Short mmCIF file of C-alpha atoms in Angstrom, two decimals:
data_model
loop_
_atom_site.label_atom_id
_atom_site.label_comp_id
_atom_site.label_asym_id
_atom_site.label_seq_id
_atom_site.Cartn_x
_atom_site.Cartn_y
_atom_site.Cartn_z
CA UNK C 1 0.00 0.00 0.00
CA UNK C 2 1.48 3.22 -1.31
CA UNK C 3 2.11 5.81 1.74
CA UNK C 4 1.39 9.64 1.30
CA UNK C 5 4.21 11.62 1.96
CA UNK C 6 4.49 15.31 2.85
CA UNK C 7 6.82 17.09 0.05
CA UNK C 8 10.57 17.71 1.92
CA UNK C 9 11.21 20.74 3.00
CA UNK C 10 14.08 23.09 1.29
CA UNK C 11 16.34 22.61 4.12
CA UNK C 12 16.08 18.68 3.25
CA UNK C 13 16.74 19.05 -0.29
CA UNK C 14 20.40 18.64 -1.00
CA UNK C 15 22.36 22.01 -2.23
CA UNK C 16 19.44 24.40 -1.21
CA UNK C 17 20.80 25.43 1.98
CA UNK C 18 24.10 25.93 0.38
CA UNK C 19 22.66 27.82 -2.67
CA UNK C 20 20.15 29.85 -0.28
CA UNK C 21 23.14 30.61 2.26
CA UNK C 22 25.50 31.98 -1.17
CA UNK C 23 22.22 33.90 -2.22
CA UNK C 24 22.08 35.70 1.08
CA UNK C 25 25.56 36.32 0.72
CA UNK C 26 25.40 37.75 -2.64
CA UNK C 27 22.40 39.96 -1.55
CA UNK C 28 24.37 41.25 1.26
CA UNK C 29 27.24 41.77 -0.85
CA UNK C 30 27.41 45.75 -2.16
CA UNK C 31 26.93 46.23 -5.77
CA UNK C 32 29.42 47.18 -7.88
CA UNK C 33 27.87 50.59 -8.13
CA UNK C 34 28.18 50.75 -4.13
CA UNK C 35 31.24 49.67 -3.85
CA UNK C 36 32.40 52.39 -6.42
CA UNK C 37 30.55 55.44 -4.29
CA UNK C 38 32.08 53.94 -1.28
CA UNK C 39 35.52 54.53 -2.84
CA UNK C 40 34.42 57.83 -3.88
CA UNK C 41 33.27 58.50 -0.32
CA UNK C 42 36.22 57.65 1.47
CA UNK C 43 38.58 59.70 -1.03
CA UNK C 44 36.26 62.76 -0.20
CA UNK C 45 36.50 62.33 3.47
CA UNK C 46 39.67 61.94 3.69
CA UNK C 47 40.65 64.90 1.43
CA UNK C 48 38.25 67.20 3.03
CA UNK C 49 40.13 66.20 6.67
CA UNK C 50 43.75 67.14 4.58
CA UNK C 51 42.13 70.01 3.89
CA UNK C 52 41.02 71.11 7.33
CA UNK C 53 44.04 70.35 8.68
CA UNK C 54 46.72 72.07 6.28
CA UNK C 55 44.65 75.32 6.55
CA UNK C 56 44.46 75.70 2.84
CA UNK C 57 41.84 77.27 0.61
CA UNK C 58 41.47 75.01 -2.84
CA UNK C 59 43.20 78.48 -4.62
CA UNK C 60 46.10 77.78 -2.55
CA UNK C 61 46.29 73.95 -2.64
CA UNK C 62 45.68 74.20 -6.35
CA UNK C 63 48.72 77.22 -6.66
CA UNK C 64 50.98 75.23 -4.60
CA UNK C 65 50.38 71.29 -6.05
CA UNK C 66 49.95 72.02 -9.78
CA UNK C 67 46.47 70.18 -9.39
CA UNK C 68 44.28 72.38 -11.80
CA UNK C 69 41.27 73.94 -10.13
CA UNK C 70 38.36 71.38 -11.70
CA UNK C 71 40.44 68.38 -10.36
CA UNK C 72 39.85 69.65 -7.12
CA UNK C 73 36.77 70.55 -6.81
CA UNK C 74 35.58 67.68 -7.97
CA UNK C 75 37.38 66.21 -5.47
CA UNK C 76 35.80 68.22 -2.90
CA UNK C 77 32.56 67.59 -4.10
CA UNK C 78 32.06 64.27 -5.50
CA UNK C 79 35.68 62.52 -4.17
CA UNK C 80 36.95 60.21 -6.94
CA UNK C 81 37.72 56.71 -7.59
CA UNK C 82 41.27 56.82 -8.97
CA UNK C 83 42.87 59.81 -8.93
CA UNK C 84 45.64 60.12 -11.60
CA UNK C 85 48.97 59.67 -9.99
CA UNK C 86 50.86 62.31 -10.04
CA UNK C 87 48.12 64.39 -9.19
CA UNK C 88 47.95 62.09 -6.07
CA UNK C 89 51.41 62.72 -5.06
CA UNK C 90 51.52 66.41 -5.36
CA UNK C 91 48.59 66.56 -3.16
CA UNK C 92 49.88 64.50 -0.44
CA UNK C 93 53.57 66.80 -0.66
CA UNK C 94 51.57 69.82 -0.08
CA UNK C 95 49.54 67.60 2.74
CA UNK C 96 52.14 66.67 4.36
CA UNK C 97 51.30 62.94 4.17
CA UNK C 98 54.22 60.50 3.73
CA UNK C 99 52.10 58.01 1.83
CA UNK C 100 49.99 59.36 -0.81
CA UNK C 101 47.81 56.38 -0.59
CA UNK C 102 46.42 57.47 2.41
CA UNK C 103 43.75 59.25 0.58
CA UNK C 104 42.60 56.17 -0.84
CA UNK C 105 42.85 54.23 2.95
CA UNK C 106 38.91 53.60 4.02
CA UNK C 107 40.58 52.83 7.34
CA UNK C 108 42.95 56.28 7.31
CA UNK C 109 42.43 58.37 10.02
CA UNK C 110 43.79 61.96 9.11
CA UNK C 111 44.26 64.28 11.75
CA UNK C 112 46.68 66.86 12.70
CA UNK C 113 49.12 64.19 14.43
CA UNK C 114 48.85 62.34 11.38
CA UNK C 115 48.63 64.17 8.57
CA UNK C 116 51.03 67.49 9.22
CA UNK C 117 50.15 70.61 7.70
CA UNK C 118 51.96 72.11 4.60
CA UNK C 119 52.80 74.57 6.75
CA UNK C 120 55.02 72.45 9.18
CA UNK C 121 56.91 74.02 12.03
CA UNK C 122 60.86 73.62 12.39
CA UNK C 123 61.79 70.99 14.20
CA UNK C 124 64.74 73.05 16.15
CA UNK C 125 64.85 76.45 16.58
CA UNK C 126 65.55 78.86 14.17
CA UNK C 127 68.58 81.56 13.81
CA UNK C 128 67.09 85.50 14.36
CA UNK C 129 67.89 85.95 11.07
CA UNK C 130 65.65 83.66 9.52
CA UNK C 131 63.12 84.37 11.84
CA UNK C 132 63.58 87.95 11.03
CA UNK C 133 62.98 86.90 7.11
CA UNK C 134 60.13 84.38 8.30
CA UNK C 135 58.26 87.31 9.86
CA UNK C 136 58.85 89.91 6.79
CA UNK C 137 58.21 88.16 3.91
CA UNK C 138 56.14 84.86 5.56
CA UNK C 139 54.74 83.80 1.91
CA UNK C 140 58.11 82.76 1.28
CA UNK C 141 57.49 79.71 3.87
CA UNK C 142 53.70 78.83 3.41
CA UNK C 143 54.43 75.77 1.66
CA UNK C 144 57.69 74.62 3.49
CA UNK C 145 57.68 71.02 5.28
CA UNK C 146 59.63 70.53 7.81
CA UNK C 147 62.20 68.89 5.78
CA UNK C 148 62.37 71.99 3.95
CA UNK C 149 63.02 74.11 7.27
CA UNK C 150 65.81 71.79 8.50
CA UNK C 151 67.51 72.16 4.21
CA UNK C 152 67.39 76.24 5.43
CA UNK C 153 69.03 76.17 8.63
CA UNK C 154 71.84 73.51 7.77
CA UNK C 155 72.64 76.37 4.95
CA UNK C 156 75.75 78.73 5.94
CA UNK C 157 77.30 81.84 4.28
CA UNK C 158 80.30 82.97 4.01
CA UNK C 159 81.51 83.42 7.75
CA UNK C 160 78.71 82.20 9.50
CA UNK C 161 75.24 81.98 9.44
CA UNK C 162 73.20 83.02 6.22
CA UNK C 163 72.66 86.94 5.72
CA UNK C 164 69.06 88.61 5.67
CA UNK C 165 69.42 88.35 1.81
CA UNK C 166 71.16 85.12 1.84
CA UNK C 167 67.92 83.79 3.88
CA UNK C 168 66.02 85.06 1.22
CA UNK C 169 67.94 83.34 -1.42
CA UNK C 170 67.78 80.27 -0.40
CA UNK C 171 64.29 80.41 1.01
CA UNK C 172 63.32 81.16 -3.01
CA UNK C 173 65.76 78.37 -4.35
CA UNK C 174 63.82 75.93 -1.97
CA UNK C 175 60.51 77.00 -3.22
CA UNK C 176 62.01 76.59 -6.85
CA UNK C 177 63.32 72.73 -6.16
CA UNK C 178 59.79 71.92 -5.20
CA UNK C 179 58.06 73.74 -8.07
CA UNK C 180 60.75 71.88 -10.58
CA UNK C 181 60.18 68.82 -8.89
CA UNK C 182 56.01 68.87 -9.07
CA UNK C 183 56.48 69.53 -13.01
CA UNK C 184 58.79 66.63 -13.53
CA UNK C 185 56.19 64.79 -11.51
CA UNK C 186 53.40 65.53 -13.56
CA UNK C 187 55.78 65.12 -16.83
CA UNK C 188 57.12 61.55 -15.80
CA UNK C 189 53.20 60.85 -16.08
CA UNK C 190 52.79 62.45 -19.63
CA UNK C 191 53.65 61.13 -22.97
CA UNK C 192 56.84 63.07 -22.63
CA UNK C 193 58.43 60.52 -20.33
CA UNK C 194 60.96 59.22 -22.80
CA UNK C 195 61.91 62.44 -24.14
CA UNK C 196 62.59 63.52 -20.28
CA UNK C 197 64.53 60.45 -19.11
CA UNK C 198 66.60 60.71 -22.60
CA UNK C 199 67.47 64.57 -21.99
CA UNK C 200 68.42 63.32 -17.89
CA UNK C 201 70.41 60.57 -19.15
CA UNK C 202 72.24 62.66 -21.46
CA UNK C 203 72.87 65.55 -19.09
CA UNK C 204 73.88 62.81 -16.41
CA UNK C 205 76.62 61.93 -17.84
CA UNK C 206 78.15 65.51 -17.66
CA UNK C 207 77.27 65.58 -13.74
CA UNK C 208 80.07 64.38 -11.31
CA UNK C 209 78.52 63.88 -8.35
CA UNK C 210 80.57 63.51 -5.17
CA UNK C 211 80.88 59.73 -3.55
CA UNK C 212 79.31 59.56 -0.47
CA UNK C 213 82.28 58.96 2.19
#
């Protein structure tokens, strides 16, 4: 005699609780589109925190990076997913931030221990000269980093320490290394990379540099 038998339930059929448990998964999962704003979000946040903390208007951070003035607001208003490179790392320099990445780190916390302004302190203190100089003509130090305070004071003139025009001097050739630097930056991303590295190899060559003792 044939027996009635209630159907089985899902959980009894083989592979539905796997297949159920991956489509729960996959539900929970963000969407690509998510995922996408998320890294938009978390650039944004982090650059607007940069921001607060170097004291910078976008004019200045644009003036001072080489980042053109669309680039950055769209940064500050939308964030981005992958910034171009050098862009990146002209950014961060002004920032502060040793790792340009950071920008990009959901898990970054930027704050004013960790992310230093562009206007860093010196580290030691400074001769009255160039604090003379620093409180004249302060422009000339809005964008120095600290490494950039401790390349002033090692400098010497002839005698001693660096003259009120000699502080001025070299306070201009540092601001002129860094503004060279940012455009060979944004050139090694360019199409004129090989033209650049062939004119460096070629002028390399006529460049003795002294051995490090």
């Amino acid at each position: 005699m044939a027996h009635e038998h209630d159907p089985p339930s899902p959980s009894e059929i083989p592979g539905v609780t796997l297949g159920s448990q991956w489509a729960d998964e996959q539900a929970r999962r963000p969407s690509p589109a998510q995922q996408k704003q998320a890294r938009r979000d978390t650039f944004r946040r982090n650059f607007l925190a940069a921001m607060e903390n170097s004291g910078l208007t976008i004019d200045a951070l644009s003036e001072q990076s080489g980042v053109d003035m669309p680039t950055l607001r769209r940064w500050e208003t939308k964030g981005v997913i992958q910034p171009k490179h050098s862009h990146l790392r002209s950014v961060a320099r002004v920032f502060g931030l040793a790792d340009p990445w950071m920008l990009l780190d959901p898990d970054a916390e930027i704050s004013p221990e960790n992310a230093p302004s562009s206007r860093n302190s010196p580290t030691r203190s400074l001769h009255p000269t160039i604090e003379e100089v620093r409180d004249d003509r302060p422009e000339l130090f809005d964008a120095f980093t600290t490494e950039e305070w401790s390349e002033l004071t090692s400098h010497r003139g002839v005698g001693g320490a660096l003259s009120y025009e000699g502080v001025i001097h070299q306070a201009e050739r540092i601001n002129r290394k860094r503004e060279i630097r940012r455009k060979f930056e944004t050139l090694l991303e360019s199409e004129h990379f090989r033209t650049l590295a062939d004119m460096i190899d070629l002028m390399h060559r006529d460049v003795q540099l002294p051995r490090p003792k």
